[in-house]
Coordinates of C-alpha atoms in Angstrom, one line a residue:
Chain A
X1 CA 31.2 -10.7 -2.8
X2 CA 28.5 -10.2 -5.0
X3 CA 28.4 -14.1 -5.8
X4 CA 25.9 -13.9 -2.5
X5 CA 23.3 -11.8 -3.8
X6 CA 20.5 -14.0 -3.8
X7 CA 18.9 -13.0 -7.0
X8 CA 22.0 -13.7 -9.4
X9 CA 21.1 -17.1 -10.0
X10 CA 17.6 -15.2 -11.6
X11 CA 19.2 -12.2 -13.1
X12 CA 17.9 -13.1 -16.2
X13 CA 14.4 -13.2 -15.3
X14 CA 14.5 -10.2 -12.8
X15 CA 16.2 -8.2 -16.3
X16 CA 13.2 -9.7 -18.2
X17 CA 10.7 -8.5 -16.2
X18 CA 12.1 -5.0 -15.5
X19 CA 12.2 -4.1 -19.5
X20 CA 8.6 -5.7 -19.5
X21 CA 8.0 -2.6 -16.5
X22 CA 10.1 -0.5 -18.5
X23 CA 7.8 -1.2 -21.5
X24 CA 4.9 -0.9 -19.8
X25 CA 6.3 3.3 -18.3
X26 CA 6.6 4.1 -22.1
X27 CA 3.4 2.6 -23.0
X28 CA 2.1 5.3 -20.3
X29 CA 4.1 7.8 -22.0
X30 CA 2.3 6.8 -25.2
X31 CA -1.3 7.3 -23.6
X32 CA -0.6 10.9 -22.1
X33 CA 1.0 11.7 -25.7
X34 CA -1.8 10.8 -27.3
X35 CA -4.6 12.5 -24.4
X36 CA -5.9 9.0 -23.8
X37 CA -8.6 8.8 -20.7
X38 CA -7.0 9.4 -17.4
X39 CA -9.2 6.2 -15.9
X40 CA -7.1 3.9 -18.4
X41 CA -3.7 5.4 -17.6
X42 CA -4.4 4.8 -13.9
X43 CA -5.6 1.0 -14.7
X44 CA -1.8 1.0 -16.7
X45 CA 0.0 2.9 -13.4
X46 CA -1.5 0.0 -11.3
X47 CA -0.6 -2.3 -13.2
X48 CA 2.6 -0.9 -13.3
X49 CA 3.7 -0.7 -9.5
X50 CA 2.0 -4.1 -8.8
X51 CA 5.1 -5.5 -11.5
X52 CA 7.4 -3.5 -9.4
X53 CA 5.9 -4.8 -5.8
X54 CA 6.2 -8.4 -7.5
X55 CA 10.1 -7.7 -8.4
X56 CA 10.8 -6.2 -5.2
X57 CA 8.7 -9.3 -3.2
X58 CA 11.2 -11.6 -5.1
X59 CA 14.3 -9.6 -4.4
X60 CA 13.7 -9.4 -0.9
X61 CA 12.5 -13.6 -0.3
X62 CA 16.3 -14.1 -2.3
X63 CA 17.6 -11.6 -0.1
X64 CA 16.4 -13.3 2.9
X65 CA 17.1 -16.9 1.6
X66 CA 20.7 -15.5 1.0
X67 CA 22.1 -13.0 2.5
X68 CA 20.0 -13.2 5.7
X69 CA 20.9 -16.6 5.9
X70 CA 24.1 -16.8 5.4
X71 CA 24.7 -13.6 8.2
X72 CA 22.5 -15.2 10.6
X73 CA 24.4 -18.4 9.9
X74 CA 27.8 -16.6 10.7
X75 CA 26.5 -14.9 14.0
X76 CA 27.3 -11.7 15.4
X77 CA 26.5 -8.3 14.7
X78 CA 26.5 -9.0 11.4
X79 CA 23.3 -11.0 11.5
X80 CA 21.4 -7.8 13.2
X81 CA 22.6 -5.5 10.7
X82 CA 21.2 -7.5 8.2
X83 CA 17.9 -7.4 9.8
X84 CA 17.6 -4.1 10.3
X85 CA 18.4 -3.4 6.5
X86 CA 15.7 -6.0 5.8
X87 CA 13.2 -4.1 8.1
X88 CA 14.0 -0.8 6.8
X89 CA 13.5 -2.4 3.1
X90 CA 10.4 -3.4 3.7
X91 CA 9.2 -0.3 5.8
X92 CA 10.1 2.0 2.5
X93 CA 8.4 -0.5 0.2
X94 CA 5.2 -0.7 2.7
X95 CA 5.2 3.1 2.4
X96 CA 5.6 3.6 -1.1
Chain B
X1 CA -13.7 14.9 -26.5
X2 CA -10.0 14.7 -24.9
X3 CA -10.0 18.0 -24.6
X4 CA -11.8 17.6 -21.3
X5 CA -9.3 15.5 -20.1
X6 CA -7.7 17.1 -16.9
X7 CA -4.4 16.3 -17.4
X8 CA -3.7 17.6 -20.7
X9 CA -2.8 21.1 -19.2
X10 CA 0.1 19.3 -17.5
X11 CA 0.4 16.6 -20.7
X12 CA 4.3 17.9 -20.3
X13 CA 4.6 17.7 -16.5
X14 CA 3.8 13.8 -16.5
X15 CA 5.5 13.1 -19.8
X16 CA 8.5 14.6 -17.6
X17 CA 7.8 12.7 -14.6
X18 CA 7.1 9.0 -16.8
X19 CA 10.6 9.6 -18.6
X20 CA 12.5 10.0 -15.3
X21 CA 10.6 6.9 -14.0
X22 CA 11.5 4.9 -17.4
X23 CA 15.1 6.1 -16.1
X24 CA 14.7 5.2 -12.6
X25 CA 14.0 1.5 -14.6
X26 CA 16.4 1.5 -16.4
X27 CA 18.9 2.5 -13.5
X28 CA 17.1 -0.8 -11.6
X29 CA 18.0 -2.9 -15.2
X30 CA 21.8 -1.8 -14.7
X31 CA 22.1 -2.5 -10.7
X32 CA 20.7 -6.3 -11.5
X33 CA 23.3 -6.4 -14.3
X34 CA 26.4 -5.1 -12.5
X35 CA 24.9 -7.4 -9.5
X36 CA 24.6 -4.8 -7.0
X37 CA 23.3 -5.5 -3.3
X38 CA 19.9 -6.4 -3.3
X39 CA 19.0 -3.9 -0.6
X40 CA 20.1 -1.4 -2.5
X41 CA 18.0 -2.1 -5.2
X42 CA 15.0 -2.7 -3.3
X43 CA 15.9 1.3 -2.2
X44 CA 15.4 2.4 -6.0
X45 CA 11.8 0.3 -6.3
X46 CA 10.8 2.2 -3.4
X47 CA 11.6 5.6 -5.2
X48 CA 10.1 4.4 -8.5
X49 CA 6.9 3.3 -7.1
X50 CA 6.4 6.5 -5.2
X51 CA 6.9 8.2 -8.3
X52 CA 4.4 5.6 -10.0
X53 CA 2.1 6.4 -7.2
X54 CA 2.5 10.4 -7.1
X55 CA 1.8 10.4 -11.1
X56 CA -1.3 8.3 -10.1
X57 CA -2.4 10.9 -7.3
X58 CA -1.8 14.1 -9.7
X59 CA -4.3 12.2 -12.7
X60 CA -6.7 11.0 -10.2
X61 CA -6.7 14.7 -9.1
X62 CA -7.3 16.3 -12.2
X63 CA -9.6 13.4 -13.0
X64 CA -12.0 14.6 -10.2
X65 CA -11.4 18.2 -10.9
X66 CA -12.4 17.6 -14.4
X67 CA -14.3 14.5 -15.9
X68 CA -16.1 14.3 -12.4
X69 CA -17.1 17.3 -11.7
X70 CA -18.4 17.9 -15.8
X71 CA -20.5 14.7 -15.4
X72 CA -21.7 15.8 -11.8
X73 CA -22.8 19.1 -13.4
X74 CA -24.7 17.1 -16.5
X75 CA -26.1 15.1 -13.5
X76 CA -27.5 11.7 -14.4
X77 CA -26.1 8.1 -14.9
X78 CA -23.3 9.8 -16.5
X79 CA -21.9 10.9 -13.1
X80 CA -22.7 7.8 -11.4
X81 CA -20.6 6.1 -13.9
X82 CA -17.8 7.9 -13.5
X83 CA -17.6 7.7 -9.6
X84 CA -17.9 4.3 -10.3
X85 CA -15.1 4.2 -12.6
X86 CA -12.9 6.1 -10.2
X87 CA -14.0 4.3 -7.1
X88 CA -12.4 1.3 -9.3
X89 CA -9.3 2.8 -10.3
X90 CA -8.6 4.2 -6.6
X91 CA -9.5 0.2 -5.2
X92 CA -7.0 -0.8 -8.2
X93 CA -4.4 1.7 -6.7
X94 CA -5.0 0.8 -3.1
X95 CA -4.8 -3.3 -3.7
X96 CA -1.1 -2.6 -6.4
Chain C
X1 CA 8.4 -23.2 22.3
X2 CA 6.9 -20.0 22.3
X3 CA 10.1 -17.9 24.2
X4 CA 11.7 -18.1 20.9
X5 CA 9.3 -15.4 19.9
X6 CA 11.0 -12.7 19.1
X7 CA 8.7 -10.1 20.5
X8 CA 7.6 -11.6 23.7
X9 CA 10.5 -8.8 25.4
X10 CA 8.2 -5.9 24.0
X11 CA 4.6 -7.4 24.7
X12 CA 3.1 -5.1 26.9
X13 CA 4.1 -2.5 24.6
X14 CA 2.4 -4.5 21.3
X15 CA -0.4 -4.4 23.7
X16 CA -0.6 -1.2 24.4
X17 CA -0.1 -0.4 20.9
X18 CA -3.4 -2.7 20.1
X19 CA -5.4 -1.3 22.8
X20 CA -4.6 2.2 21.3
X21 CA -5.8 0.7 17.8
X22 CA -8.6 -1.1 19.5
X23 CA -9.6 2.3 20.5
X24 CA -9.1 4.6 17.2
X25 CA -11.8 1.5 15.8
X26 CA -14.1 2.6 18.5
X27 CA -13.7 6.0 18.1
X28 CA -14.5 5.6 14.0
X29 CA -17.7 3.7 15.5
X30 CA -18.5 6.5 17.3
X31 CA -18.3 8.8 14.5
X32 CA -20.2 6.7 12.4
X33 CA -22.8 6.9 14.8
X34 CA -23.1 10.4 15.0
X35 CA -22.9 11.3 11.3
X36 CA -19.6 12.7 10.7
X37 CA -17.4 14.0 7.8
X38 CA -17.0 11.2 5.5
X39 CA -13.3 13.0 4.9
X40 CA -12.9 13.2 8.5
X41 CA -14.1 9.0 9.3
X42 CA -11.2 8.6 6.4
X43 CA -8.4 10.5 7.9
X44 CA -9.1 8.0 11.0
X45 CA -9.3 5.0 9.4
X46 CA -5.6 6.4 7.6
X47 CA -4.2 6.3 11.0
X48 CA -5.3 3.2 12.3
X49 CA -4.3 1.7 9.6
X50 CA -0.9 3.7 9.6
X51 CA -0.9 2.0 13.0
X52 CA -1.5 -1.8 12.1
X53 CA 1.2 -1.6 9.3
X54 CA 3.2 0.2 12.7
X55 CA 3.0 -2.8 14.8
X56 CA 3.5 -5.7 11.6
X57 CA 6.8 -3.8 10.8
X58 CA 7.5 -4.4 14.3
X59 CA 6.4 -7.7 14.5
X60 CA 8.5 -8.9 11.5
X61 CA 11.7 -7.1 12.4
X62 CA 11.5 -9.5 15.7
X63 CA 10.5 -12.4 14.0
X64 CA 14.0 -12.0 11.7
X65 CA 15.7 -10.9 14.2
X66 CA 15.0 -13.9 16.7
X67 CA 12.4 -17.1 14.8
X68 CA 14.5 -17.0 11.4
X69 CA 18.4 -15.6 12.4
X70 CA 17.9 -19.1 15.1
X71 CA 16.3 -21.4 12.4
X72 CA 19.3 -19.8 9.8
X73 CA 21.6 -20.5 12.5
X74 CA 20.9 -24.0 13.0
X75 CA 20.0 -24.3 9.3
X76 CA 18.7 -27.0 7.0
X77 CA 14.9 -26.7 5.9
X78 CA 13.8 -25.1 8.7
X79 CA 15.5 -22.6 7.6
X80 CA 14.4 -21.9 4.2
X81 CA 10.7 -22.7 5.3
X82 CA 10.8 -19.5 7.8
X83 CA 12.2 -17.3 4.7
X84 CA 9.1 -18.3 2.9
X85 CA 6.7 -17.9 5.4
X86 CA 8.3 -14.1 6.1
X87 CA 8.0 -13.6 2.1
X88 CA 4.9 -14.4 2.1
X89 CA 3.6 -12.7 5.3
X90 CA 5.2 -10.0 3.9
X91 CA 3.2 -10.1 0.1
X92 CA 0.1 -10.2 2.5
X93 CA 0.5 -7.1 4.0
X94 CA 1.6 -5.3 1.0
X95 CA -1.7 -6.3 -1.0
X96 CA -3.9 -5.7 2.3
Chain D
X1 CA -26.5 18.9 6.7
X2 CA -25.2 15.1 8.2
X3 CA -28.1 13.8 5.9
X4 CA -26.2 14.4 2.7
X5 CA -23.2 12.1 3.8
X6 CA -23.2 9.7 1.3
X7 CA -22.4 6.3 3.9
X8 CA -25.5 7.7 6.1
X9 CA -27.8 4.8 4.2
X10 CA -25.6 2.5 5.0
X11 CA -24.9 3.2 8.8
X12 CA -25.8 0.0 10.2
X13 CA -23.7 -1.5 7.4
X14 CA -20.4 0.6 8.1
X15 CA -21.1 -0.2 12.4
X16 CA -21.3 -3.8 11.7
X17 CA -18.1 -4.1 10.2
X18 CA -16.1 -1.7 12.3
X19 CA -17.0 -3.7 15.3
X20 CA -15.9 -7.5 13.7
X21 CA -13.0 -4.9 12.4
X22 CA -13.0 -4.1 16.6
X23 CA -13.2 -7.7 17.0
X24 CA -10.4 -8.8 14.5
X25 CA -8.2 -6.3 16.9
X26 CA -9.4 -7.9 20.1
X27 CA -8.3 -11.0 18.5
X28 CA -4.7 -9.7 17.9
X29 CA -4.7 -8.6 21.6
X30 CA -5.5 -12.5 22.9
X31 CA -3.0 -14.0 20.0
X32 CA -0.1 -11.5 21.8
X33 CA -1.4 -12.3 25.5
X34 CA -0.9 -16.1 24.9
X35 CA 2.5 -15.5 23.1
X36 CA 1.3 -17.1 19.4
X37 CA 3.4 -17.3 16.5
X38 CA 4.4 -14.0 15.3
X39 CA 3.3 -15.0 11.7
X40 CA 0.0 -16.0 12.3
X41 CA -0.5 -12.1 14.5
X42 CA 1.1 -11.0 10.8
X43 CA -2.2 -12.6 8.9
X44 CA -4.3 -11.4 11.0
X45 CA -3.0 -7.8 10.9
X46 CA -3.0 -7.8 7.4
X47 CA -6.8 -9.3 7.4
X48 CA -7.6 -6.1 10.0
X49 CA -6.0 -3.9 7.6
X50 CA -7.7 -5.4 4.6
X51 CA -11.3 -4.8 6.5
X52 CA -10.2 -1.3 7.3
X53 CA -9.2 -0.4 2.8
X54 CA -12.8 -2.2 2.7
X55 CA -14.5 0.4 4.7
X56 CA -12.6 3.5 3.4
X57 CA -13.3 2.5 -0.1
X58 CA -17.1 2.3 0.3
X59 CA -16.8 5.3 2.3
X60 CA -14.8 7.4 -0.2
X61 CA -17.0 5.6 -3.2
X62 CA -20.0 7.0 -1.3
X63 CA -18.4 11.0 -0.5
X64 CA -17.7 11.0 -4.7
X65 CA -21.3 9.5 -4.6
X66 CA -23.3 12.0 -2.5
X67 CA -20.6 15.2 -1.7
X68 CA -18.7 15.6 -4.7
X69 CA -21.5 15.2 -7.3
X70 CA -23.8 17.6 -5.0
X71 CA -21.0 20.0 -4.5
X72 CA -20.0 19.8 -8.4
X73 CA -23.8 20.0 -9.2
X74 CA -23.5 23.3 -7.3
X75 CA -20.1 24.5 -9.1
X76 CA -18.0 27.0 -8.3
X77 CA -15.5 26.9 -5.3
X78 CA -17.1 24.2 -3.1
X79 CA -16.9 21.8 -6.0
X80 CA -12.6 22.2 -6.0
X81 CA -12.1 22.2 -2.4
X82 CA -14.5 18.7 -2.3
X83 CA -12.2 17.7 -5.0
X84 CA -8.6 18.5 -2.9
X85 CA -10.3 17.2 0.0
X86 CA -11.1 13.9 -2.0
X87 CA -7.3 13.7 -3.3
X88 CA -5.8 14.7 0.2
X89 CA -7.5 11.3 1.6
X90 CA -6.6 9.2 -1.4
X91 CA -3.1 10.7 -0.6
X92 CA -3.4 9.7 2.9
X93 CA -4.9 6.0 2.4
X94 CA -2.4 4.9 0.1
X95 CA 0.3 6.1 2.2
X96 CA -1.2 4.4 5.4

């Protein structure tokens, strides 16, 4: 039931912030267009992924808040599923 | 002179990879409006900020290959401004 | 009381696992010392630090699985203060 | 010739924090031995790791510095290899 996703009750926010990001991946566009130095699109790239790692810190603390919770609440297999989906999230995010 | 920019000869190949990453965005934008599970979307910020980070690697690349290595050749405080510069925007990468 | 930790089972491996690290630091000493490839010192300190980021993965997937699935279990505050504290464990080690 | 590594001025520099780095993961060893919190061993992995960006970014800083400016000054094939080499380890740091 997706009423349990953790970030719903921010969706708003999370949309914000991702059309900002989305805003800022055209403004890169706009630099390489127009041959701009290569030292000030890397400042904009970092910038960039440090808006995603933000988005993706806050999805995962709701996640873990919520789902993680709630799973661990309910016992079971179920609970160690959800860690192991947790772990592996962070893993790829670690590695990215 | 952007002309001695060292991306320019692969100004297509990153426009290319910056319009599929606005896509991967926009792809994240719909997920958090059709309230998909969280894990899931923390899958598809992984992916977009390896592609963030691949674009970086390919203009830091070129970077070297050209601005660096033209500066190194001048010799001078020109060069040592531009490892300086770089040695920045790698520390800026590392720390996003 | 410290059996709740969740990786006590596997801490002989963790220790190995530090020992090993402890080691790759000693070896990067060692090189150091004698003058080596900057490229090749760099390629070391990569895998150490592959290694560390190895062993925190490890470390937090027990600490969900055991310290916050039993403080979600038995919920209240506890429960959300062990979230945050994994959230923002895990924002250090993604900006380290 | 060792004496054109860049970090070679700095030796005593570079061995002084690889052993506190040596230290920090000594440290870790005790904090697992005497069973401590797992997110307090998380802090201070992420401080080793920290230490251990610190190192590689002087040291890569210092490569452009000496290698890759002597090597560009010289032109021709040496200076593009320097250059892969360079990106390979950037490559390999910021997927550590």
């Amino acid at each position: 039931m997706s009423a349990s996703h953790g970030y719903i009750d921010n969706k708003d926010d999370y949309l914000k912030r991702l059309r900002r990001i989305e805003g800022q991946i055209r403004g890169l566009q706009r630099m390489v267009e127009q041959e701009q130095y290569c030292i000030d699109i890397l400042t904009q790239v970092s910038a960039a992924t440090k808006a995603l790692h933000s988005v993706a810190l806050g999805l995962l603390d709701k996640h873990m808040a919520h789902c993680l919770v709630q799973a661990a609440a309910a016992g079971g297999e179920e609970a160690d599923r959800k860690v192991r989906e947790a772990s592996d999230a962070i893993a790829r995010l670690l590695r990215s």
